mmCIF file with all atom_site columns, C-alpha atoms in Angstrom:
data_model
loop_
_atom_site.group_PDB
_atom_site.id
_atom_site.type_symbol
_atom_site.label_atom_id
_atom_site.label_alt_id
_atom_site.label_comp_id
_atom_site.label_asym_id
_atom_site.label_entity_id
_atom_site.label_seq_id
_atom_site.pdbx_PDB_ins_code
_atom_site.Cartn_x
_atom_site.Cartn_y
_atom_site.Cartn_z
_atom_site.occupancy
_atom_site.B_iso_or_equiv
_atom_site.pdbx_formal_charge
_atom_site.auth_seq_id
_atom_site.auth_comp_id
_atom_site.auth_asym_id
_atom_site.auth_atom_id
_atom_site.pdbx_PDB_model_num
ATOM 1  C CA . UNK A 1 1  ? 142.714 111.716 102.275 1.00 0.00 ? 1  UNK A CA 1
ATOM 2  C CA . UNK A 1 2  ? 144.420 110.042 105.232 1.00 0.00 ? 2  UNK A CA 1
ATOM 3  C CA . UNK A 1 3  ? 147.237 107.504 104.965 1.00 0.00 ? 3  UNK A CA 1
ATOM 4  C CA . UNK A 1 4  ? 148.198 105.286 107.901 1.00 0.00 ? 4  UNK A CA 1
ATOM 5  C CA . UNK A 1 5  ? 151.347 103.245 107.588 1.00 0.00 ? 5  UNK A CA 1
ATOM 6  C CA . UNK A 1 6  ? 153.373 100.862 109.684 1.00 0.00 ? 6  UNK A CA 1
ATOM 7  C CA . UNK A 1 7  ? 156.816 99.306  109.625 1.00 0.00 ? 7  UNK A CA 1
ATOM 8  C CA . UNK A 1 8  ? 156.871 96.058  111.574 1.00 0.00 ? 8  UNK A CA 1
ATOM 9  C CA . UNK A 1 9  ? 160.179 94.565  112.740 1.00 0.00 ? 9  UNK A CA 1
ATOM 10 C CA . UNK A 1 10 ? 159.948 90.810  113.299 1.00 0.00 ? 10 UNK A CA 1
ATOM 11 C CA . UNK A 1 11 ? 162.553 88.354  114.590 1.00 0.00 ? 11 UNK A CA 1
ATOM 12 C CA . UNK A 1 12 ? 162.635 84.685  113.580 1.00 0.00 ? 12 UNK A CA 1
ATOM 13 C CA . UNK A 1 13 ? 165.496 83.080  115.498 1.00 0.00 ? 13 UNK A CA 1
ATOM 14 C CA . UNK A 1 14 ? 164.858 79.568  114.160 1.00 0.00 ? 14 UNK A CA 1
ATOM 15 C CA . UNK A 1 15 ? 165.469 80.604  110.522 1.00 0.00 ? 15 UNK A CA 1
ATOM 16 C CA . UNK A 1 16 ? 168.820 79.421  109.132 1.00 0.00 ? 16 UNK A CA 1
ATOM 17 C CA . UNK A 1 17 ? 168.683 80.523  105.503 1.00 0.00 ? 17 UNK A CA 1
ATOM 18 C CA . UNK A 1 18 ? 167.346 83.272  103.270 1.00 0.00 ? 18 UNK A CA 1
ATOM 19 C CA . UNK A 1 19 ? 165.182 80.670  101.519 1.00 0.00 ? 19 UNK A CA 1
ATOM 20 C CA . UNK A 1 20 ? 163.428 79.875  104.814 1.00 0.00 ? 20 UNK A CA 1
ATOM 21 C CA . UNK A 1 21 ? 163.009 83.573  105.520 1.00 0.00 ? 21 UNK A CA 1
ATOM 22 C CA . UNK A 1 22 ? 161.490 84.198  102.073 1.00 0.00 ? 22 UNK A CA 1
ATOM 23 C CA . UNK A 1 23 ? 158.970 81.395  102.643 1.00 0.00 ? 23 UNK A CA 1
ATOM 24 C CA . UNK A 1 24 ? 157.904 82.896  105.984 1.00 0.00 ? 24 UNK A CA 1
ATOM 25 C CA . UNK A 1 25 ? 157.768 86.443  104.618 1.00 0.00 ? 25 UNK A CA 1
ATOM 26 C CA . UNK A 1 26 ? 155.746 85.439  101.549 1.00 0.00 ? 26 UNK A CA 1
ATOM 27 C CA . UNK A 1 27 ? 153.368 83.494  103.773 1.00 0.00 ? 27 UNK A CA 1
ATOM 28 C CA . UNK A 1 28 ? 152.781 86.476  106.074 1.00 0.00 ? 28 UNK A CA 1
ATOM 29 C CA . UNK A 1 29 ? 152.302 88.878  103.163 1.00 0.00 ? 29 UNK A CA 1
ATOM 30 C CA . UNK A 1 30 ? 149.949 86.485  101.349 1.00 0.00 ? 30 UNK A CA 1
ATOM 31 C CA . UNK A 1 31 ? 147.812 85.928  104.440 1.00 0.00 ? 31 UNK A CA 1
ATOM 32 C CA . UNK A 1 32 ? 147.524 89.662  105.115 1.00 0.00 ? 32 UNK A CA 1
ATOM 33 C CA . UNK A 1 33 ? 146.648 90.417  101.474 1.00 0.00 ? 33 UNK A CA 1
ATOM 34 C CA . UNK A 1 34 ? 143.897 87.806  101.524 1.00 0.00 ? 34 UNK A CA 1
ATOM 35 C CA . UNK A 1 35 ? 142.300 89.258  104.691 1.00 0.00 ? 35 UNK A CA 1
ATOM 36 C CA . UNK A 1 36 ? 142.885 93.012  104.439 1.00 0.00 ? 36 UNK A CA 1
ATOM 37 C CA . UNK A 1 37 ? 142.881 95.598  101.682 1.00 0.00 ? 37 UNK A CA 1
ATOM 38 C CA . UNK A 1 38 ? 146.340 97.015  102.399 1.00 0.00 ? 38 UNK A CA 1
ATOM 39 C CA . UNK A 1 39 ? 149.519 97.570  100.446 1.00 0.00 ? 39 UNK A CA 1
ATOM 40 C CA . UNK A 1 40 ? 152.220 95.369  102.006 1.00 0.00 ? 40 UNK A CA 1
ATOM 41 C CA . UNK A 1 41 ? 155.802 94.412  101.221 1.00 0.00 ? 41 UNK A CA 1
ATOM 42 C CA . UNK A 1 42 ? 159.124 93.422  102.759 1.00 0.00 ? 42 UNK A CA 1
ATOM 43 C CA . UNK A 1 43 ? 160.939 96.745  102.990 1.00 0.00 ? 43 UNK A CA 1
ATOM 44 C CA . UNK A 1 44 ? 164.313 96.226  104.734 1.00 0.00 ? 44 UNK A CA 1
ATOM 45 C CA . UNK A 1 45 ? 166.921 93.653  105.739 1.00 0.00 ? 45 UNK A CA 1
ATOM 46 C CA . UNK A 1 46 ? 166.320 91.382  102.753 1.00 0.00 ? 46 UNK A CA 1
ATOM 47 C CA . UNK A 1 47 ? 169.786 89.838  103.240 1.00 0.00 ? 47 UNK A CA 1
ATOM 48 C CA . UNK A 1 48 ? 169.528 89.245  107.014 1.00 0.00 ? 48 UNK A CA 1
ATOM 49 C CA . UNK A 1 49 ? 167.976 85.820  107.476 1.00 0.00 ? 49 UNK A CA 1
ATOM 50 C CA . UNK A 1 50 ? 166.648 86.224  111.049 1.00 0.00 ? 50 UNK A CA 1
ATOM 51 C CA . UNK A 1 51 ? 165.219 89.728  110.632 1.00 0.00 ? 51 UNK A CA 1
ATOM 52 C CA . UNK A 1 52 ? 161.974 90.460  108.782 1.00 0.00 ? 52 UNK A CA 1
ATOM 53 C CA . UNK A 1 53 ? 160.839 94.034  108.187 1.00 0.00 ? 53 UNK A CA 1
ATOM 54 C CA . UNK A 1 54 ? 157.394 94.414  106.666 1.00 0.00 ? 54 UNK A CA 1
ATOM 55 C CA . UNK A 1 55 ? 155.820 97.710  105.709 1.00 0.00 ? 55 UNK A CA 1
ATOM 56 C CA . UNK A 1 56 ? 152.165 98.233  104.977 1.00 0.00 ? 56 UNK A CA 1
ATOM 57 C CA . UNK A 1 57 ? 149.775 101.121 104.480 1.00 0.00 ? 57 UNK A CA 1
ATOM 58 C CA . UNK A 1 58 ? 146.111 101.866 104.142 1.00 0.00 ? 58 UNK A CA 1
ATOM 59 C CA . UNK A 1 59 ? 144.380 104.996 102.925 1.00 0.00 ? 59 UNK A CA 1
ATOM 60 C CA . UNK A 1 60 ? 140.922 106.333 103.552 1.00 0.00 ? 60 UNK A CA 1
ATOM 61 C CA . UNK A 1 61 ? 138.969 109.387 104.588 1.00 0.00 ? 61 UNK A CA 1
ATOM 62 C CA . UNK A 1 62 ? 138.992 108.821 108.355 1.00 0.00 ? 62 UNK A CA 1
ATOM 63 C CA . UNK A 1 63 ? 142.117 108.558 110.540 1.00 0.00 ? 63 UNK A CA 1
ATOM 64 C CA . UNK A 1 64 ? 140.328 106.496 113.201 1.00 0.00 ? 64 UNK A CA 1
ATOM 65 C CA . UNK A 1 65 ? 139.333 103.879 110.652 1.00 0.00 ? 65 UNK A CA 1
ATOM 66 C CA . UNK A 1 66 ? 142.759 103.646 109.008 1.00 0.00 ? 66 UNK A CA 1
ATOM 67 C CA . UNK A 1 67 ? 144.480 103.395 112.407 1.00 0.00 ? 67 UNK A CA 1
ATOM 68 C CA . UNK A 1 68 ? 142.052 100.652 113.415 1.00 0.00 ? 68 UNK A CA 1
ATOM 69 C CA . UNK A 1 69 ? 142.883 98.678  110.269 1.00 0.00 ? 69 UNK A CA 1
ATOM 70 C CA . UNK A 1 70 ? 146.628 99.071  110.909 1.00 0.00 ? 70 UNK A CA 1
ATOM 71 C CA . UNK A 1 71 ? 146.180 97.741  114.443 1.00 0.00 ? 71 UNK A CA 1
ATOM 72 C CA . UNK A 1 72 ? 144.089 94.813  113.178 1.00 0.00 ? 72 UNK A CA 1
ATOM 73 C CA . UNK A 1 73 ? 146.815 93.904  110.679 1.00 0.00 ? 73 UNK A CA 1
ATOM 74 C CA . UNK A 1 74 ? 149.474 94.042  113.420 1.00 0.00 ? 74 UNK A CA 1
ATOM 75 C CA . UNK A 1 75 ? 147.366 91.780  115.637 1.00 0.00 ? 75 UNK A CA 1
ATOM 76 C CA . UNK A 1 76 ? 146.728 89.401  112.729 1.00 0.00 ? 76 UNK A CA 1
ATOM 77 C CA . UNK A 1 77 ? 150.443 89.125  111.905 1.00 0.00 ? 77 UNK A CA 1
ATOM 78 C CA . UNK A 1 78 ? 151.275 88.569  115.566 1.00 0.00 ? 78 UNK A CA 1
ATOM 79 C CA . UNK A 1 79 ? 148.756 85.710  115.774 1.00 0.00 ? 79 UNK A CA 1
ATOM 80 C CA . UNK A 1 80 ? 149.603 84.089  112.439 1.00 0.00 ? 80 UNK A CA 1
ATOM 81 C CA . UNK A 1 81 ? 153.370 83.652  112.815 1.00 0.00 ? 81 UNK A CA 1
ATOM 82 C CA . UNK A 1 82 ? 155.876 82.314  115.334 1.00 0.00 ? 82 UNK A CA 1
ATOM 83 C CA . UNK A 1 83 ? 158.180 85.278  114.706 1.00 0.00 ? 83 UNK A CA 1
ATOM 84 C CA . UNK A 1 84 ? 158.014 87.825  117.471 1.00 0.00 ? 84 UNK A CA 1
ATOM 85 C CA . UNK A 1 85 ? 157.599 91.553  117.046 1.00 0.00 ? 85 UNK A CA 1
ATOM 86 C CA . UNK A 1 86 ? 160.703 93.517  118.021 1.00 0.00 ? 86 UNK A CA 1
ATOM 87 C CA . UNK A 1 87 ? 159.492 97.012  117.133 1.00 0.00 ? 87 UNK A CA 1
ATOM 88 C CA . UNK A 1 88 ? 156.613 98.849  115.521 1.00 0.00 ? 88 UNK A CA 1
ATOM 89 C CA . UNK A 1 89 ? 156.820 102.211 113.765 1.00 0.00 ? 89 UNK A CA 1
ATOM 90 C CA . UNK A 1 90 ? 153.499 103.671 112.723 1.00 0.00 ? 90 UNK A CA 1
ATOM 91 C CA . UNK A 1 91 ? 152.138 107.033 111.730 1.00 0.00 ? 91 UNK A CA 1
ATOM 92 C CA . UNK A 1 92 ? 149.188 108.697 110.067 1.00 0.00 ? 92 UNK A CA 1
ATOM 93 C CA . UNK A 1 93 ? 149.429 111.580 107.639 1.00 0.00 ? 93 UNK A CA 1
ATOM 94 C CA . UNK A 1 94 ? 146.799 113.753 106.028 1.00 0.00 ? 94 UNK A CA 1
ATOM 95 C CA . UNK A 1 95 ? 147.418 114.336 102.352 1.00 0.00 ? 95 UNK A CA 1
#
């Protein structure tokens, strides 16, 4: 089994409250869940209203396929939100 995972650091400078941030984060997570079969959640900085950190993972039997799905999800998030990507941490492990 192969697990590919990613931690995506997003910045939303126009957000002025945690309520706004939650709406954006829930929207991103909902859109990704409806298009891809990945496990996804907000994983850090829940109390910082301009910073969004989303983690997601996918498992399968082929590292090339799981890495491709991770990259597709990153591209999808980048296209579906006005927040910009500050950093990406990704890795693949064989279990």
